[in-house]
JSON list of C-alpha atoms in Angstrom, two decimals:
[
{"chain": "A", "resi": 3, "resn": "MET", "atom": "CA", "xyz": [0.01, 0.00, 0.00]},
{"chain": "A", "resi": 4, "resn": "GLU", "atom": "CA", "xyz": [2.75, 2.41, 0.97]},
{"chain": "A", "resi": 5, "resn": "THR", "atom": "CA", "xyz": [4.82, 1.37, -2.06]},
{"chain": "A", "resi": 6, "resn": "THR", "atom": "CA", "xyz": [1.98, 2.35, -4.39]},
{"chain": "A", "resi": 7, "resn": "SER", "atom": "CA", "xyz": [1.73, 5.75, -2.73]},
{"chain": "A", "resi": 8, "resn": "THR", "atom": "CA", "xyz": [5.49, 6.22, -3.02]},
{"chain": "A", "resi": 9, "resn": "ASN", "atom": "CA", "xyz": [5.38, 5.29, -6.73]},
{"chain": "A", "resi": 10, "resn": "GLU", "atom": "CA", "xyz": [2.51, 7.70, -7.34]},
{"chain": "A", "resi": 11, "resn": "ASN", "atom": "CA", "xyz": [4.40, 10.49, -5.58]},
{"chain": "A", "resi": 12, "resn": "CYS", "atom": "CA", "xyz": [7.49, 9.71, -7.65]},
{"chain": "A", "resi": 13, "resn": "THR", "atom": "CA", "xyz": [5.46, 9.67, -10.88]},
{"chain": "A", "resi": 14, "resn": "THR", "atom": "CA", "xyz": [3.74, 12.94, -9.97]},
{"chain": "A", "resi": 15, "resn": "GLY", "atom": "CA", "xyz": [7.09, 14.54, -9.14]},
{"chain": "A", "resi": 16, "resn": "ARG", "atom": "CA", "xyz": [8.66, 13.39, -12.42]},
{"chain": "A", "resi": 17, "resn": "THR", "atom": "CA", "xyz": [5.62, 14.56, -14.35]},
{"chain": "A", "resi": 18, "resn": "LYS", "atom": "CA", "xyz": [5.86, 18.00, -12.76]},
{"chain": "A", "resi": 19, "resn": "LEU", "atom": "CA", "xyz": [9.59, 18.12, -13.51]},
{"chain": "A", "resi": 20, "resn": "LEU", "atom": "CA", "xyz": [8.91, 17.18, -17.14]},
{"chain": "A", "resi": 21, "resn": "ALA", "atom": "CA", "xyz": [6.23, 19.88, -17.33]},
{"chain": "A", "resi": 22, "resn": "LEU", "atom": "CA", "xyz": [8.68, 22.42, -15.91]},
{"chain": "A", "resi": 23, "resn": "TRP", "atom": "CA", "xyz": [11.39, 21.52, -18.47]},
{"chain": "A", "resi": 24, "resn": "THR", "atom": "CA", "xyz": [8.85, 21.60, -21.28]},
{"chain": "A", "resi": 25, "resn": "THR", "atom": "CA", "xyz": [7.59, 25.01, -20.16]},
{"chain": "A", "resi": 26, "resn": "LEU", "atom": "CA", "xyz": [11.15, 26.33, -19.94]},
{"chain": "A", "resi": 27, "resn": "TRP", "atom": "CA", "xyz": [11.96, 25.03, -23.42]},
{"chain": "A", "resi": 28, "resn": "VAL", "atom": "CA", "xyz": [8.84, 26.51, -25.02]},
{"chain": "A", "resi": 29, "resn": "THR", "atom": "CA", "xyz": [9.36, 29.82, -23.20]},
{"chain": "A", "resi": 30, "resn": "SER", "atom": "CA", "xyz": [13.02, 30.04, -24.21]},
{"chain": "A", "resi": 31, "resn": "LEU", "atom": "CA", "xyz": [12.08, 29.27, -27.81]},
{"chain": "A", "resi": 32, "resn": "ALA", "atom": "CA", "xyz": [9.48, 32.05, -27.73]},
{"chain": "A", "resi": 33, "resn": "VAL", "atom": "CA", "xyz": [12.08, 34.44, -26.33]},
{"chain": "A", "resi": 34, "resn": "VAL", "atom": "CA", "xyz": [14.47, 33.57, -29.18]},
{"chain": "A", "resi": 35, "resn": "VAL", "atom": "CA", "xyz": [11.86, 33.98, -31.92]},
{"chain": "A", "resi": 36, "resn": "PHE", "atom": "CA", "xyz": [9.91, 36.97, -30.64]},
{"chain": "A", "resi": 37, "resn": "GLY", "atom": "CA", "xyz": [12.91, 38.68, -29.07]},
{"chain": "A", "resi": 38, "resn": "ASN", "atom": "CA", "xyz": [14.68, 38.55, -32.40]},
{"chain": "A", "resi": 39, "resn": "LEU", "atom": "CA", "xyz": [11.60, 40.01, -34.09]},
{"chain": "A", "resi": 40, "resn": "TYR", "atom": "CA", "xyz": [10.71, 42.75, -31.60]},
{"chain": "A", "resi": 41, "resn": "LEU", "atom": "CA", "xyz": [13.50, 43.40, -29.11]},
{"chain": "A", "resi": 42, "resn": "TRP", "atom": "CA", "xyz": [16.97, 43.02, -30.63]},
{"chain": "A", "resi": 43, "resn": "SER", "atom": "CA", "xyz": [16.27, 42.54, -34.32]},
{"chain": "A", "resi": 44, "resn": "GLY", "atom": "CA", "xyz": [19.40, 41.99, -36.30]},
{"chain": "A", "resi": 45, "resn": "ASN", "atom": "CA", "xyz": [21.71, 41.23, -33.37]},
{"chain": "A", "resi": 46, "resn": "ASN", "atom": "CA", "xyz": [22.89, 37.75, -34.24]},
{"chain": "A", "resi": 47, "resn": "THR", "atom": "CA", "xyz": [25.06, 37.44, -31.13]},
{"chain": "A", "resi": 48, "resn": "ILE", "atom": "CA", "xyz": [22.11, 37.68, -28.75]},
{"chain": "A", "resi": 49, "resn": "THR", "atom": "CA", "xyz": [20.05, 35.35, -30.93]},
{"chain": "A", "resi": 50, "resn": "THR", "atom": "CA", "xyz": [22.86, 32.78, -31.11]},
{"chain": "A", "resi": 51, "resn": "ILE", "atom": "CA", "xyz": [23.48, 32.83, -27.35]},
{"chain": "A", "resi": 52, "resn": "LEU", "atom": "CA", "xyz": [19.77, 32.46, -26.58]},
{"chain": "A", "resi": 53, "resn": "LEU", "atom": "CA", "xyz": [19.42, 29.71, -29.18]},
{"chain": "A", "resi": 54, "resn": "ILE", "atom": "CA", "xyz": [22.28, 27.79, -27.54]},
{"chain": "A", "resi": 55, "resn": "ILE", "atom": "CA", "xyz": [20.55, 28.19, -24.19]},
{"chain": "A", "resi": 56, "resn": "ASN", "atom": "CA", "xyz": [17.34, 26.93, -25.80]},
{"chain": "A", "resi": 57, "resn": "LEU", "atom": "CA", "xyz": [19.17, 23.89, -27.15]},
{"chain": "A", "resi": 58, "resn": "LEU", "atom": "CA", "xyz": [20.66, 23.12, -23.71]},
{"chain": "A", "resi": 59, "resn": "ILE", "atom": "CA", "xyz": [17.23, 23.42, -22.12]},
{"chain": "A", "resi": 60, "resn": "GLY", "atom": "CA", "xyz": [15.97, 21.07, -24.84]},
{"chain": "A", "resi": 61, "resn": "VAL", "atom": "CA", "xyz": [18.58, 18.53, -23.81]},
{"chain": "A", "resi": 62, "resn": "GLY", "atom": "CA", "xyz": [17.38, 18.89, -20.24]},
{"chain": "A", "resi": 63, "resn": "MET", "atom": "CA", "xyz": [13.82, 18.32, -21.40]},
{"chain": "A", "resi": 64, "resn": "ILE", "atom": "CA", "xyz": [14.83, 15.14, -23.23]},
{"chain": "A", "resi": 65, "resn": "ILE", "atom": "CA", "xyz": [16.63, 13.83, -20.13]},
{"chain": "A", "resi": 66, "resn": "ALA", "atom": "CA", "xyz": [13.58, 14.66, -18.00]},
{"chain": "A", "resi": 67, "resn": "TYR", "atom": "CA", "xyz": [11.37, 12.79, -20.48]},
{"chain": "A", "resi": 68, "resn": "ILE", "atom": "CA", "xyz": [13.61, 9.72, -20.41]},
{"chain": "A", "resi": 69, "resn": "LYS", "atom": "CA", "xyz": [13.59, 9.74, -16.60]},
{"chain": "A", "resi": 70, "resn": "HIS", "atom": "CA", "xyz": [9.82, 10.14, -16.69]},
{"chain": "A", "resi": 71, "resn": "LEU", "atom": "CA", "xyz": [9.50, 7.09, -18.95]},
{"chain": "A", "resi": 72, "resn": "LYS", "atom": "CA", "xyz": [11.70, 5.01, -16.65]},
{"chain": "A", "resi": 73, "resn": "ILE", "atom": "CA", "xyz": [9.42, 5.42, -13.64]},
{"chain": "A", "resi": 74, "resn": "LEU", "atom": "CA", "xyz": [6.24, 4.50, -15.53]},
{"chain": "A", "resi": 75, "resn": "ASP", "atom": "CA", "xyz": [4.87, 1.00, -15.17]},
{"chain": "A", "resi": 76, "resn": "GLU", "atom": "CA", "xyz": [5.19, -1.44, -18.07]},
{"chain": "A", "resi": 77, "resn": "LEU", "atom": "CA", "xyz": [1.74, -0.71, -19.47]},
{"chain": "A", "resi": 78, "resn": "GLN", "atom": "CA", "xyz": [2.27, 3.06, -19.47]},
{"chain": "A", "resi": 79, "resn": "ARG", "atom": "CA", "xyz": [5.67, 2.60, -21.12]},
{"chain": "A", "resi": 80, "resn": "LYS", "atom": "CA", "xyz": [4.05, 0.42, -23.79]},
{"chain": "A", "resi": 81, "resn": "ILE", "atom": "CA", "xyz": [1.38, 3.04, -24.40]},
{"chain": "A", "resi": 82, "resn": "HIS", "atom": "CA", "xyz": [3.96, 5.83, -24.74]},
{"chain": "A", "resi": 83, "resn": "LEU", "atom": "CA", "xyz": [6.24, 3.69, -26.91]},
{"chain": "A", "resi": 84, "resn": "GLU", "atom": "CA", "xyz": [3.39, 2.90, -29.30]},
{"chain": "A", "resi": 85, "resn": "ALA", "atom": "CA", "xyz": [2.38, 6.57, -29.33]},
{"chain": "A", "resi": 86, "resn": "MET", "atom": "CA", "xyz": [5.95, 7.58, -30.18]},
{"chain": "A", "resi": 87, "resn": "GLY", "atom": "CA", "xyz": [6.05, 5.00, -32.96]},
{"chain": "A", "resi": 88, "resn": "LEU", "atom": "CA", "xyz": [2.79, 6.36, -34.35]},
{"chain": "A", "resi": 89, "resn": "ALA", "atom": "CA", "xyz": [4.03, 9.95, -34.15]},
{"chain": "A", "resi": 90, "resn": "LEU", "atom": "CA", "xyz": [7.36, 9.06, -35.79]},
{"chain": "A", "resi": 91, "resn": "GLY", "atom": "CA", "xyz": [5.67, 7.17, -38.63]},
{"chain": "A", "resi": 92, "resn": "ILE", "atom": "CA", "xyz": [3.15, 9.92, -39.28]},
{"chain": "A", "resi": 93, "resn": "ALA", "atom": "CA", "xyz": [5.87, 12.59, -39.12]},
{"chain": "A", "resi": 94, "resn": "LEU", "atom": "CA", "xyz": [8.06, 10.72, -41.56]},
{"chain": "A", "resi": 95, "resn": "ILE", "atom": "CA", "xyz": [5.36, 9.95, -44.10]},
{"chain": "A", "resi": 96, "resn": "LEU", "atom": "CA", "xyz": [3.50, 13.27, -43.89]},
{"chain": "A", "resi": 97, "resn": "GLY", "atom": "CA", "xyz": [6.71, 15.29, -43.59]},
{"chain": "A", "resi": 98, "resn": "ILE", "atom": "CA", "xyz": [8.21, 13.88, -46.75]},
{"chain": "A", "resi": 99, "resn": "SER", "atom": "CA", "xyz": [4.92, 14.19, -48.64]},
{"chain": "A", "resi": 100, "resn": "TYR", "atom": "CA", "xyz": [4.50, 17.76, -47.38]},
{"chain": "A", "resi": 101, "resn": "SER", "atom": "CA", "xyz": [8.03, 18.69, -48.41]},
{"chain": "A", "resi": 102, "resn": "THR", "atom": "CA", "xyz": [7.52, 17.07, -51.81]},
{"chain": "A", "resi": 103, "resn": "MET", "atom": "CA", "xyz": [4.33, 19.09, -52.28]},
{"chain": "A", "resi": 104, "resn": "ASP", "atom": "CA", "xyz": [6.35, 22.25, -51.59]},
{"chain": "A", "resi": 105, "resn": "VAL", "atom": "CA", "xyz": [9.22, 21.29, -53.90]},
{"chain": "A", "resi": 106, "resn": "THR", "atom": "CA", "xyz": [6.88, 20.34, -56.73]},
{"chain": "A", "resi": 107, "resn": "ASN", "atom": "CA", "xyz": [4.73, 23.49, -56.16]},
{"chain": "A", "resi": 108, "resn": "LEU", "atom": "CA", "xyz": [1.56, 21.52, -55.46]},
{"chain": "A", "resi": 109, "resn": "ILE", "atom": "CA", "xyz": [0.97, 23.93, -52.58]},
{"chain": "A", "resi": 110, "resn": "ASN", "atom": "CA", "xyz": [1.08, 27.72, -52.85]},
{"chain": "A", "resi": 111, "resn": "PHE", "atom": "CA", "xyz": [3.04, 28.27, -49.62]},
{"chain": "A", "resi": 112, "resn": "ASP", "atom": "CA", "xyz": [6.27, 27.11, -48.08]},
{"chain": "A", "resi": 113, "resn": "ALA", "atom": "CA", "xyz": [6.27, 23.92, -46.05]},
{"chain": "A", "resi": 114, "resn": "GLU", "atom": "CA", "xyz": [7.03, 25.06, -42.51]},
{"chain": "A", "resi": 115, "resn": "ILE", "atom": "CA", "xyz": [8.57, 22.84, -39.83]},
{"chain": "A", "resi": 116, "resn": "SER", "atom": "CA", "xyz": [6.09, 24.24, -37.33]},
{"chain": "A", "resi": 117, "resn": "HIS", "atom": "CA", "xyz": [3.29, 22.50, -39.19]},
{"chain": "A", "resi": 118, "resn": "LEU", "atom": "CA", "xyz": [5.10, 19.19, -38.85]},
{"chain": "A", "resi": 119, "resn": "VAL", "atom": "CA", "xyz": [5.74, 19.79, -35.14]},
{"chain": "A", "resi": 120, "resn": "ILE", "atom": "CA", "xyz": [2.02, 20.34, -34.62]},
{"chain": "A", "resi": 121, "resn": "VAL", "atom": "CA", "xyz": [1.26, 17.09, -36.46]},
{"chain": "A", "resi": 122, "resn": "ILE", "atom": "CA", "xyz": [3.82, 15.22, -34.34]},
{"chain": "A", "resi": 123, "resn": "GLY", "atom": "CA", "xyz": [2.35, 16.60, -31.11]},
{"chain": "A", "resi": 124, "resn": "LEU", "atom": "CA", "xyz": [-1.21, 15.82, -32.09]},
{"chain": "A", "resi": 125, "resn": "SER", "atom": "CA", "xyz": [-0.40, 12.31, -33.33]},
{"chain": "A", "resi": 126, "resn": "TYR", "atom": "CA", "xyz": [1.55, 11.55, -30.13]},
{"chain": "A", "resi": 127, "resn": "PHE", "atom": "CA", "xyz": [-1.34, 12.82, -28.03]},
{"chain": "A", "resi": 128, "resn": "ALA", "atom": "CA", "xyz": [-3.81, 10.76, -30.09]},
{"chain": "A", "resi": 129, "resn": "GLY", "atom": "CA", "xyz": [-1.58, 7.71, -29.70]},
{"chain": "A", "resi": 130, "resn": "VAL", "atom": "CA", "xyz": [-1.54, 8.07, -25.92]},
{"chain": "A", "resi": 131, "resn": "VAL", "atom": "CA", "xyz": [-5.32, 8.54, -25.77]},
{"chain": "A", "resi": 132, "resn": "ILE", "atom": "CA", "xyz": [-5.91, 5.54, -28.07]},
{"chain": "A", "resi": 133, "resn": "GLY", "atom": "CA", "xyz": [-3.51, 3.45, -25.97]},
{"chain": "A", "resi": 134, "resn": "GLN", "atom": "CA", "xyz": [-5.27, 4.45, -22.74]},
{"chain": "A", "resi": 135, "resn": "PHE", "atom": "CA", "xyz": [-8.61, 3.30, -24.17]},
{"chain": "A", "resi": 136, "resn": "ARG", "atom": "CA", "xyz": [-7.16, 0.15, -25.74]},
{"chain": "A", "resi": 137, "resn": "TYR", "atom": "CA", "xyz": [-5.52, -1.13, -22.56]},
{"chain": "A", "resi": 138, "resn": "ARG", "atom": "CA", "xyz": [-8.18, -0.03, -20.10]}
]
């Protein structure tokens, strides 16, 4: 009984830590992009330094995610692994098709990486939700 409570506390703590790293990464990315646009436009030194900081925070986020996965039980790990596989497959197939549509001028706008990131996030989320229902 106490072991379950300890595991839940550990999982909650790791989830909060992952949320913190994710928030820091997104915030630092926003600072790089919008700061370059509105605050120090044209100063590549500031942008480069902040981009390096963003990359380092991203590494921290990845490490936090790996640690988060390690404390999950086997079923949760399986659900997340399948969701990552789904997201990777969708990103690969749609990303290449999307890029090909841009290169061959089938679309009237540039293929932006942000569109692919949104697709990856949504497909990962959908994979987790589907897995939760499948293994309920």
